[in-house]
PDB file of C-alpha atoms in Angstrom:
ATOM      1  CA  MET A 799       0.000   0.000   0.000  1.00  0.00           C
ATOM      2  CA  GLY A 800       1.300   3.367  -0.899  1.00  0.00           C
ATOM      3  CA  VAL A 801       0.761   6.693   0.762  1.00  0.00           C
ATOM      4  CA  GLU A 802      -0.768   9.288  -1.482  1.00  0.00           C
ATOM      5  CA  GLY A 803       0.353  12.892  -1.347  1.00  0.00           C
ATOM      6  CA  PRO A 804       3.448  14.420   0.237  1.00  0.00           C
ATOM      7  CA  LEU A 805       5.071  12.871   3.299  1.00  0.00           C
ATOM      8  CA  PRO A 806       4.094  14.435   6.678  1.00  0.00           C
ATOM      9  CA  GLU A 807       7.354  16.364   6.986  1.00  0.00           C
ATOM     10  CA  GLU A 808       6.878  17.787   3.491  1.00  0.00           C
ATOM     11  CA  ARG A 809       3.314  18.984   4.132  1.00  0.00           C
ATOM     12  CA  GLY A 810       3.027  22.612   5.123  1.00  0.00           C
ATOM     13  CA  ASN A 811       1.783  23.139   8.655  1.00  0.00           C
ATOM     14  CA  PRO A 812       0.171  26.601   8.705  1.00  0.00           C
ATOM     15  CA  VAL A 813       0.661  27.087  12.464  1.00  0.00           C
ATOM     16  CA  LEU A 814       4.323  26.077  12.331  1.00  0.00           C
ATOM     17  CA  ASP A 815       4.887  28.232   9.262  1.00  0.00           C
ATOM     18  CA  PHE A 816       3.333  31.221  11.051  1.00  0.00           C
ATOM     19  CA  LEU A 817       5.500  30.686  14.161  1.00  0.00           C
ATOM     20  CA  GLU A 818       8.665  30.396  12.089  1.00  0.00           C
ATOM     21  CA  ALA A 819       7.788  33.638  10.290  1.00  0.00           C
ATOM     22  CA  GLU A 820       7.357  35.395  13.659  1.00  0.00           C
ATOM     23  CA  ILE A 821      10.815  34.433  15.035  1.00  0.00           C
ATOM     24  CA  PRO A 822      12.663  37.537  13.665  1.00  0.00           C
ATOM     25  CA  ALA A 823      10.006  39.878  15.096  1.00  0.00           C
ATOM     26  CA  PHE A 824      10.164  38.096  18.476  1.00  0.00           C
ATOM     27  CA  LEU A 825      13.972  38.341  18.606  1.00  0.00           C
ATOM     28  CA  CYS A 826      13.729  42.063  17.782  1.00  0.00           C
ATOM     29  CA  HIS A 827      11.202  42.505  20.593  1.00  0.00           C
ATOM     30  CA  LEU A 828      13.544  40.779  23.083  1.00  0.00           C
ATOM     31  CA  GLN A 829      16.416  43.071  22.118  1.00  0.00           C
ATOM     32  CA  ILE A 830      14.573  46.405  22.314  1.00  0.00           C
ATOM     33  CA  ARG A 831      12.113  45.827  25.163  1.00  0.00           C
ATOM     34  CA  LYS A 832      12.538  47.742  28.415  1.00  0.00           C
ATOM     35  CA  LEU A 833      12.753  45.562  31.517  1.00  0.00           C
ATOM     36  CA  THR A 834      10.380  46.377  34.366  1.00  0.00           C
ATOM     37  CA  SER A 835      12.651  44.780  37.000  1.00  0.00           C
ATOM     38  CA  PRO A 836      16.264  45.902  36.692  1.00  0.00           C
ATOM     39  CA  ASN A 837      19.049  43.465  37.473  1.00  0.00           C
ATOM     40  CA  LYS A 838      20.009  44.120  41.130  1.00  0.00           C
ATOM     41  CA  THR A 839      22.077  41.040  42.013  1.00  0.00           C
ATOM     42  CA  ARG A 840      23.696  38.079  40.364  1.00  0.00           C
ATOM     43  CA  MET A 841      20.433  36.199  40.922  1.00  0.00           C
ATOM     44  CA  TRP A 842      18.571  39.111  39.215  1.00  0.00           C
ATOM     45  CA  PHE A 843      16.099  39.663  42.078  1.00  0.00           C
ATOM     46  CA  SER A 844      17.236  40.697  45.563  1.00  0.00           C
ATOM     47  CA  PRO A 845      15.922  38.767  48.590  1.00  0.00           C
ATOM     48  CA  SER A 846      13.691  41.697  49.540  1.00  0.00           C
ATOM     49  CA  GLN A 847      11.986  41.529  46.135  1.00  0.00           C
ATOM     50  CA  ILE A 848      11.035  37.858  46.422  1.00  0.00           C
ATOM     51  CA  ARG A 849      10.214  37.747  50.164  1.00  0.00           C
ATOM     52  CA  THR A 850       6.521  37.161  50.665  1.00  0.00           C
ATOM     53  CA  LYS A 851       4.382  35.989  53.581  1.00  0.00           C
ATOM     54  CA  ALA A 852       4.037  32.613  51.877  1.00  0.00           C
ATOM     55  CA  LEU A 853       7.827  32.267  51.562  1.00  0.00           C
ATOM     56  CA  GLU A 854       8.331  33.272  55.208  1.00  0.00           C
ATOM     57  CA  SER A 855       5.732  30.721  56.293  1.00  0.00           C
ATOM     58  CA  LEU A 856       7.447  28.049  54.203  1.00  0.00           C
ATOM     59  CA  MET A 857      10.864  28.886  55.694  1.00  0.00           C
ATOM     60  CA  ARG A 858       9.421  28.914  59.213  1.00  0.00           C
ATOM     61  CA  ASN A 859       7.831  25.490  58.751  1.00  0.00           C
ATOM     62  CA  ASN A 860      10.990  24.082  57.194  1.00  0.00           C
ATOM     63  CA  ARG A 861      13.034  24.347  60.404  1.00  0.00           C
ATOM     64  CA  ASN A 862      14.318  21.216  62.064  1.00  0.00           C
ATOM     65  CA  ARG A 863      12.217  19.372  64.617  1.00  0.00           C
ATOM     66  CA  VAL A 864      14.526  20.104  67.568  1.00  0.00           C
ATOM     67  CA  GLU A 865      14.379  23.854  66.967  1.00  0.00           C
ATOM     68  CA  LYS A 866      10.584  23.871  66.609  1.00  0.00           C
ATOM     69  CA  GLU A 867      10.079  21.759  69.734  1.00  0.00           C
ATOM     70  CA  LEU A 868      12.467  23.901  71.804  1.00  0.00           C
ATOM     71  CA  ALA A 869      10.615  27.051  70.749  1.00  0.00           C
ATOM     72  CA  SER A 870       7.290  25.394  71.526  1.00  0.00           C
ATOM     73  CA  VAL A 871       8.358  24.379  75.055  1.00  0.00           C
ATOM     74  CA  ILE A 872       9.771  27.834  75.808  1.00  0.00           C
ATOM     75  CA  LEU A 873       6.678  29.609  74.436  1.00  0.00           C
ATOM     76  CA  SER A 874       4.452  27.306  76.468  1.00  0.00           C
ATOM     77  CA  ALA A 875       6.383  28.181  79.642  1.00  0.00           C
ATOM     78  CA  MET A 876       6.231  31.904  78.827  1.00  0.00           C
ATOM     79  CA  GLU A 877       2.467  31.728  78.368  1.00  0.00           C
ATOM     80  CA  THR A 878       1.958  29.614  81.496  1.00  0.00           C
ATOM     81  CA  PHE A 879       3.986  31.928  83.729  1.00  0.00           C
ATOM     82  CA  GLU A 880       3.128  35.154  81.803  1.00  0.00           C
ATOM     83  CA  LEU A 881       6.772  35.979  81.010  1.00  0.00           C
ATOM     84  CA  GLU A 882       8.229  38.243  78.332  1.00  0.00           C
ATOM     85  CA  GLU A 883      11.701  36.654  78.525  1.00  0.00           C
ATOM     86  CA  LEU A 884      13.304  33.519  79.871  1.00  0.00           C
ATOM     87  CA  GLN A 885      16.873  32.530  80.752  1.00  0.00           C
ATOM     88  CA  LEU A 886      18.145  29.198  79.479  1.00  0.00           C
ATOM     89  CA  CYS A 887      21.457  27.313  79.365  1.00  0.00           C
ATOM     90  CA  PRO A 888      22.039  24.704  76.642  1.00  0.00           C
ATOM     91  CA  LEU A 889      22.017  21.958  79.289  1.00  0.00           C
ATOM     92  CA  ASP A 890      18.619  23.204  80.513  1.00  0.00           C
ATOM     93  CA  ALA A 891      17.316  23.015  76.951  1.00  0.00           C
ATOM     94  CA  LEU A 892      18.647  19.466  76.626  1.00  0.00           C
ATOM     95  CA  GLN A 893      16.853  18.414  79.824  1.00  0.00           C
ATOM     96  CA  LEU A 894      13.612  20.063  78.683  1.00  0.00           C
ATOM     97  CA  LEU A 895      13.729  18.339  75.302  1.00  0.00           C
ATOM     98  CA  ASN A 896      14.523  14.965  76.876  1.00  0.00           C
ATOM     99  CA  ARG A 897      11.191  15.296  78.732  1.00  0.00           C
ATOM    100  CA  THR A 898       9.442  15.715  75.380  1.00  0.00           C
ATOM    101  CA  ARG A 899      11.166  12.648  73.899  1.00  0.00           C
ATOM    102  CA  ILE A 900      13.087  14.705  71.336  1.00  0.00           C
ATOM    103  CA  LYS A 901      16.636  13.374  71.101  1.00  0.00           C
ATOM    104  CA  THR A 902      19.405  15.872  70.494  1.00  0.00           C
ATOM    105  CA  ASP A 903      22.816  16.848  71.874  1.00  0.00           C
ATOM    106  CA  LEU A 904      24.436  19.927  73.395  1.00  0.00           C
ATOM    107  CA  THR A 905      26.313  20.745  70.205  1.00  0.00           C
ATOM    108  CA  GLN A 906      23.104  21.037  68.201  1.00  0.00           C
ATOM    109  CA  LEU A 907      21.443  23.106  70.934  1.00  0.00           C
ATOM    110  CA  ARG A 908      24.409  25.501  71.104  1.00  0.00           C
ATOM    111  CA  GLN A 909      24.234  25.801  67.310  1.00  0.00           C
ATOM    112  CA  ILE A 910      20.533  26.689  67.494  1.00  0.00           C
ATOM    113  CA  LEU A 911      20.972  29.243  70.282  1.00  0.00           C
ATOM    114  CA  LYS A 912      24.151  30.917  68.983  1.00  0.00           C
ATOM    115  CA  LYS A 913      24.083  30.643  65.200  1.00  0.00           C
ATOM    116  CA  ASP A 914      20.448  30.140  64.241  1.00  0.00           C
ATOM    117  CA  TRP A 915      18.825  32.367  66.876  1.00  0.00           C
ATOM    118  CA  LYS A 916      21.879  34.675  67.150  1.00  0.00           C
ATOM    119  CA  LEU A 917      21.690  34.911  70.946  1.00  0.00           C
ATOM    120  CA  VAL A 918      24.606  35.948  73.155  1.00  0.00           C
ATOM    121  CA  ASN A 919      25.166  34.246  76.482  1.00  0.00           C
ATOM    122  CA  GLN A 920      26.283  35.897  79.718  1.00  0.00           C
ATOM    123  CA  LYS A 921      30.025  36.576  80.009  1.00  0.00           C
ATOM    124  CA  ASN A 922      30.203  35.145  83.550  1.00  0.00           C
ATOM    125  CA  SER A 923      28.248  32.528  85.452  1.00  0.00           C
ATOM    126  CA  MET A 924      25.294  34.193  87.084  1.00  0.00           C
ATOM    127  CA  VAL A 925      22.293  33.080  89.114  1.00  0.00           C
ATOM    128  CA  TYR A 926      19.048  32.694  87.176  1.00  0.00           C
ATOM    129  CA  ARG A 927      15.686  30.933  87.409  1.00  0.00           C
ATOM    130  CA  LYS A 928      15.941  27.564  85.637  1.00  0.00           C
ATOM    131  CA  LEU A 929      12.848  26.138  83.951  1.00  0.00           C
ATOM    132  CA  MET A 930      12.186  22.509  84.824  1.00  0.00           C
ATOM    133  CA  ILE A 931       9.617  19.954  83.719  1.00  0.00           C
ATOM    134  CA  TRP A 932       8.992  17.672  86.670  1.00  0.00           C
ATOM    135  CA  PRO A 933       8.300  13.939  86.196  1.00  0.00           C
ATOM    136  CA  GLU A 934       4.555  14.606  86.503  1.00  0.00           C
ATOM    137  CA  GLY A 935       4.796  16.882  83.450  1.00  0.00           C
ATOM    138  CA  VAL A 936       4.327  20.106  85.456  1.00  0.00           C
ATOM    139  CA  MET A 937       6.631  23.054  84.778  1.00  0.00           C
ATOM    140  CA  GLY A 938       8.414  24.740  87.643  1.00  0.00           C
ATOM    141  CA  TRP A 939      11.429  26.824  88.597  1.00  0.00           C
ATOM    142  CA  ILE A 940      14.601  26.292  90.594  1.00  0.00           C
ATOM    143  CA  ASP A 941      17.534  28.606  91.191  1.00  0.00           C
ATOM    144  CA  ALA A 942      20.618  27.746  89.146  1.00  0.00           C
ATOM    145  CA  LYS A 943      23.949  29.252  88.196  1.00  0.00           C
ATOM    146  CA  GLY A 944      25.401  29.362  84.698  1.00  0.00           C
ATOM    147  CA  ARG A 945      26.140  31.299  81.519  1.00  0.00           C
ATOM    148  CA  TYR A 946      22.603  31.553  80.258  1.00  0.00           C
ATOM    149  CA  TYR A 947      20.976  32.955  77.131  1.00  0.00           C
ATOM    150  CA  THR A 948      18.059  35.352  77.419  1.00  0.00           C
ATOM    151  CA  ILE A 949      15.239  34.459  75.029  1.00  0.00           C
ATOM    152  CA  LYS A 950      12.509  37.034  74.389  1.00  0.00           C
ATOM    153  CA  LYS A 951       8.896  36.131  73.706  1.00  0.00           C
ATOM    154  CA  ASP A 952       8.660  38.632  70.834  1.00  0.00           C
ATOM    155  CA  PHE A 953      11.539  36.875  69.053  1.00  0.00           C
ATOM    156  CA  LEU A 954       9.915  33.443  69.382  1.00  0.00           C
ATOM    157  CA  LEU A 955       6.521  34.699  68.242  1.00  0.00           C
ATOM    158  CA  GLU A 956       8.100  36.401  65.239  1.00  0.00           C
ATOM    159  CA  GLN A 957      10.096  33.307  64.262  1.00  0.00           C
ATOM    160  CA  PHE A 958       7.734  30.486  65.266  1.00  0.00           C
ATOM    161  CA  GLY A 959       4.327  32.053  65.917  1.00  0.00           C
ATOM    162  CA  GLU A 960       1.316  31.005  63.932  1.00  0.00           C
ATOM    163  CA  GLU A 961      -0.411  33.423  61.614  1.00  0.00           C
TER     164      GLU A 961
END
């Protein structure tokens, strides 16, 4: 059986022919058009141009589990005791998280407090009120001495609060 007429690649496709004819005009348009967003950085858009509430929410929810749980425990204590700030040593944080069955180590907690949260600890050991979770699950306070970090409620709400 033979095929009558020209082969498919030899037939003229009107849509394809039209698009091919438009290529020079499109290239001219690309060369002379004025850009509405000027190139500000190597990535074209600066971080401030692409930051949206949706992106911030995505970044906030993409944090590691240890960081989110630590913030949750601290915020819970602040709300329970009506505090605006709380003092915490990395070892305190480790003990609090062990009560919530989150496994971590001091190195990771120091990383979170110093590098991720950008907190500065006390220069010398000082007395502070240490947050405890007792075996019954009740939160309480004891006096302790150490080089603690001061964590503010506003910071935690900004970083981990719900919208």
